Amino acid sequence: MRKSWLVFLLSISAYVLAAPVELKVNLRVGNQPLQWGQTYQTPQGQRYQIDLLKFYISEVALVRPDGREVRVDGLALAEFKRDGPTQGVSVMKLDVPAGQYRGLRFNVGVPRELNHLDAGTQQLPLGVNSGMYWAWNPGYIFYRLEGTAALPEGNQKWVIHMGTDAFRIPVRLHDLQTRRVQINIPPGGGGIALNLDVARAFEPGPGGVFVDWRKQSLRQLHGLSPETSLLMSVVYFNMQSAFSLAQ
């Protein structure tokens, strides 16, 4: 009986001490803030603009100094549209105990148990109205990046639509070995800011393969066809290190 009361009191204490935290994202191209309408260049010299970015964040956890995790339920859909803000955009609200943490982890994508439900019965940020659902393939688009390439024949639209369970992107921004990563959540709450370098998607992969928009077939990159699956794997690998904690 005494143990049950102790567990109950600890649960109440954790609830009372929970502090509100906003997870914010800054979009970057390299180390510069992303600006809508600005033309950038890939490492291969192809010029492009970013028009749209949407992605799911799920399975968030803050990591304590002893390695234990404070897990946060729920998922959020981050959305960045042309002419909208790209810096300090709030993408998810958390309630976590105040204290010191050594970083956080999360996944970009939809957990498997939600990814295969009937989308017609789900509410936002899931569901068919999210703009993140393939009508021709069961499951959600986890990471949707779209833009325009400046090619010799004229401007051409391109898309990167990453999904399926195999392409849920793990992001790990914690460090238990040193004290370089520290997140302080005061009792009154606060924010955690992340940088996302969207240009990492265009870094070359093994053998120098890259997203070459001169090839029409590579302007619709979804990774489910034999012709584009290798390049989607390259994008997936690069995106695992595209997020960082903002200083």
PDB file of C-alpha atoms in Angstrom:
ATOM      1  CA  MET A   1       0.000   0.000   0.000  1.00  0.00           C
ATOM      2  CA  ARG A   2       2.807   2.399   0.965  1.00  0.00           C
ATOM      3  CA  LYS A   3       4.567   1.739  -2.370  1.00  0.00           C
ATOM      4  CA  SER A   4       1.367   2.466  -4.307  1.00  0.00           C
ATOM      5  CA  TRP A   5       0.986   5.802  -2.551  1.00  0.00           C
ATOM      6  CA  LEU A   6       4.595   6.647  -3.250  1.00  0.00           C
ATOM      7  CA  VAL A   7       4.122   5.948  -6.987  1.00  0.00           C
ATOM      8  CA  PHE A   8       0.940   8.025  -6.953  1.00  0.00           C
ATOM      9  CA  LEU A   9       2.646  10.963  -5.239  1.00  0.00           C
ATOM     10  CA  LEU A  10       5.595  10.818  -7.624  1.00  0.00           C
ATOM     11  CA  SER A  11       3.192  10.858 -10.576  1.00  0.00           C
ATOM     12  CA  ILE A  12       1.375  13.894  -9.193  1.00  0.00           C
ATOM     13  CA  SER A  13       4.692  15.614  -8.515  1.00  0.00           C
ATOM     14  CA  ALA A  14       5.902  15.032 -12.083  1.00  0.00           C
ATOM     15  CA  TYR A  15       2.647  16.441 -13.456  1.00  0.00           C
ATOM     16  CA  VAL A  16       2.792  19.542 -11.250  1.00  0.00           C
ATOM     17  CA  LEU A  17       6.423  20.246 -12.163  1.00  0.00           C
ATOM     18  CA  ALA A  18       5.893  19.822 -15.909  1.00  0.00           C
ATOM     19  CA  ALA A  19       6.926  22.943 -17.783  1.00  0.00           C
ATOM     20  CA  PRO A  20       5.598  24.073 -21.184  1.00  0.00           C
ATOM     21  CA  VAL A  21       8.198  23.953 -23.937  1.00  0.00           C
ATOM     22  CA  GLU A  22       7.962  25.042 -27.545  1.00  0.00           C
ATOM     23  CA  LEU A  23       9.997  23.213 -30.177  1.00  0.00           C
ATOM     24  CA  LYS A  24      11.014  25.723 -32.822  1.00  0.00           C
ATOM     25  CA  VAL A  25      12.714  25.295 -36.195  1.00  0.00           C
ATOM     26  CA  ASN A  26      14.928  27.606 -38.226  1.00  0.00           C
ATOM     27  CA  LEU A  27      15.318  26.700 -41.904  1.00  0.00           C
ATOM     28  CA  ARG A  28      18.835  26.996 -43.243  1.00  0.00           C
ATOM     29  CA  VAL A  29      20.638  26.599 -46.549  1.00  0.00           C
ATOM     30  CA  GLY A  30      24.116  25.780 -45.354  1.00  0.00           C
ATOM     31  CA  ASN A  31      24.689  28.200 -42.476  1.00  0.00           C
ATOM     32  CA  GLN A  32      22.438  30.929 -43.882  1.00  0.00           C
ATOM     33  CA  PRO A  33      18.716  31.457 -43.135  1.00  0.00           C
ATOM     34  CA  LEU A  34      16.528  30.180 -45.964  1.00  0.00           C
ATOM     35  CA  GLN A  35      14.802  32.940 -47.900  1.00  0.00           C
ATOM     36  CA  TRP A  36      11.843  32.304 -50.188  1.00  0.00           C
ATOM     37  CA  GLY A  37      12.502  33.393 -53.748  1.00  0.00           C
ATOM     38  CA  GLN A  38      16.278  33.272 -53.403  1.00  0.00           C
ATOM     39  CA  THR A  39      18.178  31.086 -55.856  1.00  0.00           C
ATOM     40  CA  TYR A  40      20.634  28.617 -54.354  1.00  0.00           C
ATOM     41  CA  GLN A  41      23.081  26.211 -55.942  1.00  0.00           C
ATOM     42  CA  THR A  42      23.713  22.532 -55.313  1.00  0.00           C
ATOM     43  CA  PRO A  43      27.278  21.175 -54.988  1.00  0.00           C
ATOM     44  CA  GLN A  44      26.886  20.065 -58.619  1.00  0.00           C
ATOM     45  CA  GLY A  45      26.108  23.600 -59.762  1.00  0.00           C
ATOM     46  CA  GLN A  46      22.374  23.215 -60.344  1.00  0.00           C
ATOM     47  CA  ARG A  47      20.372  26.286 -59.351  1.00  0.00           C
ATOM     48  CA  TYR A  48      17.121  25.987 -57.428  1.00  0.00           C
ATOM     49  CA  GLN A  49      14.568  27.645 -55.189  1.00  0.00           C
ATOM     50  CA  ILE A  50      12.604  26.136 -52.306  1.00  0.00           C
ATOM     51  CA  ASP A  51       8.818  26.515 -52.558  1.00  0.00           C
ATOM     52  CA  LEU A  52       7.391  24.244 -49.842  1.00  0.00           C
ATOM     53  CA  LEU A  53       8.470  22.119 -46.913  1.00  0.00           C
ATOM     54  CA  LYS A  54       6.293  19.948 -44.673  1.00  0.00           C
ATOM     55  CA  PHE A  55       7.308  17.137 -42.359  1.00  0.00           C
ATOM     56  CA  TYR A  56       6.042  15.135 -39.413  1.00  0.00           C
ATOM     57  CA  ILE A  57       7.776  15.102 -36.029  1.00  0.00           C
ATOM     58  CA  SER A  58       7.017  12.168 -33.720  1.00  0.00           C
ATOM     59  CA  GLU A  59       8.378  10.030 -30.883  1.00  0.00           C
ATOM     60  CA  VAL A  60      10.073  13.007 -29.244  1.00  0.00           C
ATOM     61  CA  ALA A  61      12.134  12.432 -26.098  1.00  0.00           C
ATOM     62  CA  LEU A  62      14.440  14.589 -24.012  1.00  0.00           C
ATOM     63  CA  VAL A  63      17.497  12.803 -22.644  1.00  0.00           C
ATOM     64  CA  ARG A  64      18.526  13.293 -19.008  1.00  0.00           C
ATOM     65  CA  PRO A  65      22.200  13.366 -17.955  1.00  0.00           C
ATOM     66  CA  ASP A  66      21.952   9.755 -16.721  1.00  0.00           C
ATOM     67  CA  GLY A  67      20.589   8.594 -20.071  1.00  0.00           C
ATOM     68  CA  ARG A  68      16.973   8.200 -19.021  1.00  0.00           C
ATOM     69  CA  GLU A  69      14.456   9.618 -21.440  1.00  0.00           C
ATOM     70  CA  VAL A  70      11.423  11.816 -20.899  1.00  0.00           C
ATOM     71  CA  ARG A  71       9.163  10.796 -23.735  1.00  0.00           C
ATOM     72  CA  VAL A  72       6.499  13.052 -25.203  1.00  0.00           C
ATOM     73  CA  ASP A  73       3.285  11.717 -26.690  1.00  0.00           C
ATOM     74  CA  GLY A  74       1.800  12.927 -29.932  1.00  0.00           C
ATOM     75  CA  LEU A  75       3.020  14.030 -33.296  1.00  0.00           C
ATOM     76  CA  ALA A  76       3.035  17.337 -35.143  1.00  0.00           C
ATOM     77  CA  LEU A  77       3.089  18.480 -38.742  1.00  0.00           C
ATOM     78  CA  ALA A  78       5.604  21.252 -39.432  1.00  0.00           C
ATOM     79  CA  GLU A  79       4.638  23.363 -42.414  1.00  0.00           C
ATOM     80  CA  PHE A  80       6.599  26.066 -44.226  1.00  0.00           C
ATOM     81  CA  LYS A  81       5.021  27.813 -47.187  1.00  0.00           C
ATOM     82  CA  ARG A  82       6.355  30.437 -49.533  1.00  0.00           C
ATOM     83  CA  ASP A  83       6.094  33.962 -48.073  1.00  0.00           C
ATOM     84  CA  GLY A  84       5.651  32.521 -44.588  1.00  0.00           C
ATOM     85  CA  PRO A  85       8.237  32.704 -41.789  1.00  0.00           C
ATOM     86  CA  THR A  86      11.275  30.446 -41.932  1.00  0.00           C
ATOM     87  CA  GLN A  87      12.959  31.304 -38.624  1.00  0.00           C
ATOM     88  CA  GLY A  88      11.874  30.478 -35.095  1.00  0.00           C
ATOM     89  CA  VAL A  89       8.713  28.734 -36.243  1.00  0.00           C
ATOM     90  CA  SER A  90       6.935  26.839 -33.476  1.00  0.00           C
ATOM     91  CA  VAL A  91       6.265  23.292 -34.675  1.00  0.00           C
ATOM     92  CA  MET A  92       5.356  21.404 -31.489  1.00  0.00           C
ATOM     93  CA  LYS A  93       4.396  22.095 -27.885  1.00  0.00           C
ATOM     94  CA  LEU A  94       5.625  19.802 -25.133  1.00  0.00           C
ATOM     95  CA  ASP A  95       5.119  19.428 -21.395  1.00  0.00           C
ATOM     96  CA  VAL A  96       8.236  18.091 -19.685  1.00  0.00           C
ATOM     97  CA  PRO A  97       9.696  18.272 -16.178  1.00  0.00           C
ATOM     98  CA  ALA A  98      11.932  21.277 -15.604  1.00  0.00           C
ATOM     99  CA  GLY A  99      15.618  20.492 -15.318  1.00  0.00           C
ATOM    100  CA  GLN A 100      18.823  19.832 -17.188  1.00  0.00           C
ATOM    101  CA  TYR A 101      18.951  17.612 -20.264  1.00  0.00           C
ATOM    102  CA  ARG A 102      21.715  16.439 -22.537  1.00  0.00           C
ATOM    103  CA  GLY A 103      19.737  16.777 -25.733  1.00  0.00           C
ATOM    104  CA  LEU A 104      16.761  15.253 -27.452  1.00  0.00           C
ATOM    105  CA  ARG A 105      15.823  12.766 -30.079  1.00  0.00           C
ATOM    106  CA  PHE A 106      12.863  12.456 -32.401  1.00  0.00           C
ATOM    107  CA  ASN A 107      11.835  10.899 -35.669  1.00  0.00           C
ATOM    108  CA  VAL A 108      10.778  12.638 -38.846  1.00  0.00           C
ATOM    109  CA  GLY A 109       7.809  10.573 -39.902  1.00  0.00           C
ATOM    110  CA  VAL A 110       4.684   8.845 -38.692  1.00  0.00           C
ATOM    111  CA  PRO A 111       4.959   5.886 -36.269  1.00  0.00           C
ATOM    112  CA  ARG A 112       4.250   2.557 -37.891  1.00  0.00           C
ATOM    113  CA  GLU A 113       1.100   1.974 -35.805  1.00  0.00           C
ATOM    114  CA  LEU A 114      -0.421   5.186 -37.203  1.00  0.00           C
ATOM    115  CA  ASN A 115       1.036   5.008 -40.685  1.00  0.00           C
ATOM    116  CA  HIS A 116      -1.209   2.166 -41.795  1.00  0.00           C
ATOM    117  CA  LEU A 117      -4.565   3.165 -40.320  1.00  0.00           C
ATOM    118  CA  ASP A 118      -7.424   4.164 -42.592  1.00  0.00           C
ATOM    119  CA  ALA A 119      -6.498   7.765 -43.427  1.00  0.00           C
ATOM    120  CA  GLY A 120     -10.130   8.530 -44.158  1.00  0.00           C
ATOM    121  CA  THR A 121     -10.944   8.150 -40.459  1.00  0.00           C
ATOM    122  CA  GLN A 122      -8.020  10.174 -39.092  1.00  0.00           C
ATOM    123  CA  GLN A 123      -7.998  13.809 -38.014  1.00  0.00           C
ATOM    124  CA  LEU A 124      -5.365  16.438 -38.702  1.00  0.00           C
ATOM    125  CA  PRO A 125      -2.403  16.459 -38.621  1.00  0.00           C
ATOM    126  CA  LEU A 126      -3.047  13.019 -40.144  1.00  0.00           C
ATOM    127  CA  GLY A 127      -5.845  12.190 -42.576  1.00  0.00           C
ATOM    128  CA  VAL A 128      -6.280  12.720 -46.276  1.00  0.00           C
ATOM    129  CA  ASN A 129      -6.603  16.505 -45.822  1.00  0.00           C
ATOM    130  CA  SER A 130      -3.087  16.825 -44.446  1.00  0.00           C
ATOM    131  CA  GLY A 131      -1.577  17.092 -47.907  1.00  0.00           C
ATOM    132  CA  MET A 132       0.786  14.332 -46.786  1.00  0.00           C
ATOM    133  CA  TYR A 133      -1.053  11.262 -47.964  1.00  0.00           C
ATOM    134  CA  TRP A 134      -0.437   9.281 -51.133  1.00  0.00           C
ATOM    135  CA  ALA A 135      -3.703   8.298 -52.789  1.00  0.00           C
ATOM    136  CA  TRP A 136      -1.895   5.568 -54.711  1.00  0.00           C
ATOM    137  CA  ASN A 137       0.160   4.153 -51.836  1.00  0.00           C
ATOM    138  CA  PRO A 138      -0.959   3.317 -48.263  1.00  0.00           C
ATOM    139  CA  GLY A 139       0.874   5.491 -45.761  1.00  0.00           C
ATOM    140  CA  TYR A 140       1.940   9.081 -45.305  1.00  0.00           C
ATOM    141  CA  ILE A 141       4.609  11.270 -46.828  1.00  0.00           C
ATOM    142  CA  PHE A 142       7.002  11.892 -43.958  1.00  0.00           C
ATOM    143  CA  TYR A 143       9.118  14.631 -45.516  1.00  0.00           C
ATOM    144  CA  ARG A 144       7.810  16.747 -48.394  1.00  0.00           C
ATOM    145  CA  LEU A 145      10.231  19.178 -50.024  1.00  0.00           C
ATOM    146  CA  GLU A 146       9.338  20.964 -53.258  1.00  0.00           C
ATOM    147  CA  GLY A 147      10.965  23.633 -55.361  1.00  0.00           C
ATOM    148  CA  THR A 148      11.893  24.940 -58.770  1.00  0.00           C
ATOM    149  CA  ALA A 149      15.061  24.196 -60.739  1.00  0.00           C
ATOM    150  CA  ALA A 150      16.545  26.732 -63.151  1.00  0.00           C
ATOM    151  CA  LEU A 151      17.490  24.587 -66.141  1.00  0.00           C
ATOM    152  CA  PRO A 152      18.648  25.515 -69.658  1.00  0.00           C
ATOM    153  CA  GLU A 153      15.194  24.647 -71.041  1.00  0.00           C
ATOM    154  CA  GLY A 154      13.496  26.821 -68.409  1.00  0.00           C
ATOM    155  CA  ASN A 155      12.250  26.534 -64.848  1.00  0.00           C
ATOM    156  CA  GLN A 156      11.069  23.057 -63.867  1.00  0.00           C
ATOM    157  CA  LYS A 157       9.253  21.935 -60.719  1.00  0.00           C
ATOM    158  CA  TRP A 158      10.785  19.167 -58.637  1.00  0.00           C
ATOM    159  CA  VAL A 159       9.578  17.288 -55.555  1.00  0.00           C
ATOM    160  CA  ILE A 160      11.083  15.041 -52.920  1.00  0.00           C
ATOM    161  CA  HIS A 161       8.371  12.991 -51.188  1.00  0.00           C
ATOM    162  CA  MET A 162       9.882  10.646 -48.620  1.00  0.00           C
ATOM    163  CA  GLY A 163       7.709   8.054 -46.919  1.00  0.00           C
ATOM    164  CA  THR A 164       7.198   4.361 -46.083  1.00  0.00           C
ATOM    165  CA  ASP A 165       8.333   2.823 -42.789  1.00  0.00           C
ATOM    166  CA  ALA A 166      11.858   2.252 -44.090  1.00  0.00           C
ATOM    167  CA  PHE A 167      12.379   6.008 -44.543  1.00  0.00           C
ATOM    168  CA  ARG A 168      11.346   7.267 -41.094  1.00  0.00           C
ATOM    169  CA  ILE A 169      14.282   9.570 -40.334  1.00  0.00           C
ATOM    170  CA  PRO A 170      15.932   9.166 -36.901  1.00  0.00           C
ATOM    171  CA  VAL A 171      17.315  12.446 -35.522  1.00  0.00           C
ATOM    172  CA  ARG A 172      19.605  12.119 -32.497  1.00  0.00           C
ATOM    173  CA  LEU A 173      20.808  15.363 -30.916  1.00  0.00           C
ATOM    174  CA  HIS A 174      22.075  14.207 -27.539  1.00  0.00           C
ATOM    175  CA  ASP A 175      25.490  13.647 -26.063  1.00  0.00           C
ATOM    176  CA  LEU A 176      26.061  11.767 -22.803  1.00  0.00           C
ATOM    177  CA  GLN A 177      29.844  11.589 -23.103  1.00  0.00           C
ATOM    178  CA  THR A 178      30.653  15.281 -22.877  1.00  0.00           C
ATOM    179  CA  ARG A 179      28.897  18.385 -21.581  1.00  0.00           C
ATOM    180  CA  ARG A 180      28.780  20.075 -24.976  1.00  0.00           C
ATOM    181  CA  VAL A 181      25.041  19.505 -25.350  1.00  0.00           C
ATOM    182  CA  GLN A 182      22.967  20.986 -22.553  1.00  0.00           C
ATOM    183  CA  ILE A 183      19.339  21.994 -22.558  1.00  0.00           C
ATOM    184  CA  ASN A 184      17.990  23.806 -19.525  1.00  0.00           C
ATOM    185  CA  ILE A 185      14.248  23.819 -19.014  1.00  0.00           C
ATOM    186  CA  PRO A 186      13.372  26.322 -16.271  1.00  0.00           C
ATOM    187  CA  PRO A 187      10.267  25.797 -14.092  1.00  0.00           C
ATOM    188  CA  GLY A 188       8.410  28.437 -16.074  1.00  0.00           C
ATOM    189  CA  GLY A 189       9.075  26.670 -19.373  1.00  0.00           C
ATOM    190  CA  GLY A 190      10.939  27.799 -22.443  1.00  0.00           C
ATOM    191  CA  GLY A 191      11.880  26.796 -25.947  1.00  0.00           C
ATOM    192  CA  ILE A 192      14.205  24.466 -27.810  1.00  0.00           C
ATOM    193  CA  ALA A 193      15.390  25.771 -31.174  1.00  0.00           C
ATOM    194  CA  LEU A 194      16.542  23.543 -34.014  1.00  0.00           C
ATOM    195  CA  ASN A 195      18.256  24.358 -37.279  1.00  0.00           C
ATOM    196  CA  LEU A 196      17.302  22.367 -40.363  1.00  0.00           C
ATOM    197  CA  ASP A 197      19.662  22.595 -43.328  1.00  0.00           C
ATOM    198  CA  VAL A 198      17.365  21.767 -46.239  1.00  0.00           C
ATOM    199  CA  ALA A 199      20.294  21.795 -48.675  1.00  0.00           C
ATOM    200  CA  ARG A 200      21.656  18.609 -47.155  1.00  0.00           C
ATOM    201  CA  ALA A 201      19.203  16.731 -49.370  1.00  0.00           C
ATOM    202  CA  PHE A 202      21.321  17.590 -52.396  1.00  0.00           C
ATOM    203  CA  GLU A 203      24.683  16.382 -51.082  1.00  0.00           C
ATOM    204  CA  PRO A 204      26.130  13.635 -53.308  1.00  0.00           C
ATOM    205  CA  GLY A 205      26.131  10.022 -52.229  1.00  0.00           C
ATOM    206  CA  PRO A 206      28.348   7.010 -52.887  1.00  0.00           C
ATOM    207  CA  GLY A 207      29.954   7.118 -56.294  1.00  0.00           C
ATOM    208  CA  GLY A 208      29.011  10.782 -56.623  1.00  0.00           C
ATOM    209  CA  VAL A 209      25.337  10.129 -57.380  1.00  0.00           C
ATOM    210  CA  PHE A 210      23.143  13.187 -56.854  1.00  0.00           C
ATOM    211  CA  VAL A 211      19.655  14.508 -57.524  1.00  0.00           C
ATOM    212  CA  ASP A 212      20.056  15.606 -61.130  1.00  0.00           C
ATOM    213  CA  TRP A 213      17.040  17.633 -62.244  1.00  0.00           C
ATOM    214  CA  ARG A 214      18.231  17.598 -65.849  1.00  0.00           C
ATOM    215  CA  LYS A 215      16.755  14.083 -65.887  1.00  0.00           C
ATOM    216  CA  GLN A 216      12.995  14.419 -65.965  1.00  0.00           C
ATOM    217  CA  SER A 217      12.519  11.138 -64.094  1.00  0.00           C
ATOM    218  CA  LEU A 218      14.401  12.536 -61.074  1.00  0.00           C
ATOM    219  CA  ARG A 219      12.161  15.567 -60.669  1.00  0.00           C
ATOM    220  CA  GLN A 220       9.559  13.343 -58.967  1.00  0.00           C
ATOM    221  CA  LEU A 221      11.615  11.646 -56.279  1.00  0.00           C
ATOM    222  CA  HIS A 222       9.559   9.341 -54.064  1.00  0.00           C
ATOM    223  CA  GLY A 223      11.848   6.366 -53.652  1.00  0.00           C
ATOM    224  CA  LEU A 224       9.316   3.680 -54.482  1.00  0.00           C
ATOM    225  CA  SER A 225      10.496   3.042 -58.022  1.00  0.00           C
ATOM    226  CA  PRO A 226      13.723   1.167 -58.872  1.00  0.00           C
ATOM    227  CA  GLU A 227      14.966   4.215 -60.780  1.00  0.00           C
ATOM    228  CA  THR A 228      14.737   6.613 -57.829  1.00  0.00           C
ATOM    229  CA  SER A 229      15.145   4.366 -54.779  1.00  0.00           C
ATOM    230  CA  LEU A 230      18.946   4.722 -54.691  1.00  0.00           C
ATOM    231  CA  LEU A 231      18.779   8.513 -54.707  1.00  0.00           C
ATOM    232  CA  MET A 232      16.060   8.548 -52.066  1.00  0.00           C
ATOM    233  CA  SER A 233      18.381   6.443 -49.906  1.00  0.00           C
ATOM    234  CA  VAL A 234      21.066   9.101 -50.354  1.00  0.00           C
ATOM    235  CA  VAL A 235      18.633  11.864 -49.352  1.00  0.00           C
ATOM    236  CA  TYR A 236      17.508   9.775 -46.368  1.00  0.00           C
ATOM    237  CA  PHE A 237      21.098   9.303 -45.196  1.00  0.00           C
ATOM    238  CA  ASN A 238      21.890  13.010 -45.574  1.00  0.00           C
ATOM    239  CA  MET A 239      18.757  14.112 -43.733  1.00  0.00           C
ATOM    240  CA  GLN A 240      19.781  12.245 -40.580  1.00  0.00           C
ATOM    241  CA  SER A 241      22.400  14.933 -39.981  1.00  0.00           C
ATOM    242  CA  ALA A 242      20.441  17.887 -41.391  1.00  0.00           C
ATOM    243  CA  PHE A 243      19.061  18.893 -37.970  1.00  0.00           C
ATOM    244  CA  SER A 244      21.137  20.521 -35.239  1.00  0.00           C
ATOM    245  CA  LEU A 245      20.498  22.345 -32.007  1.00  0.00           C
ATOM    246  CA  ALA A 246      20.569  26.112 -32.515  1.00  0.00           C
ATOM    247  CA  GLN A 247      23.075  27.939 -30.328  1.00  0.00           C
TER     248      GLN A 247
END
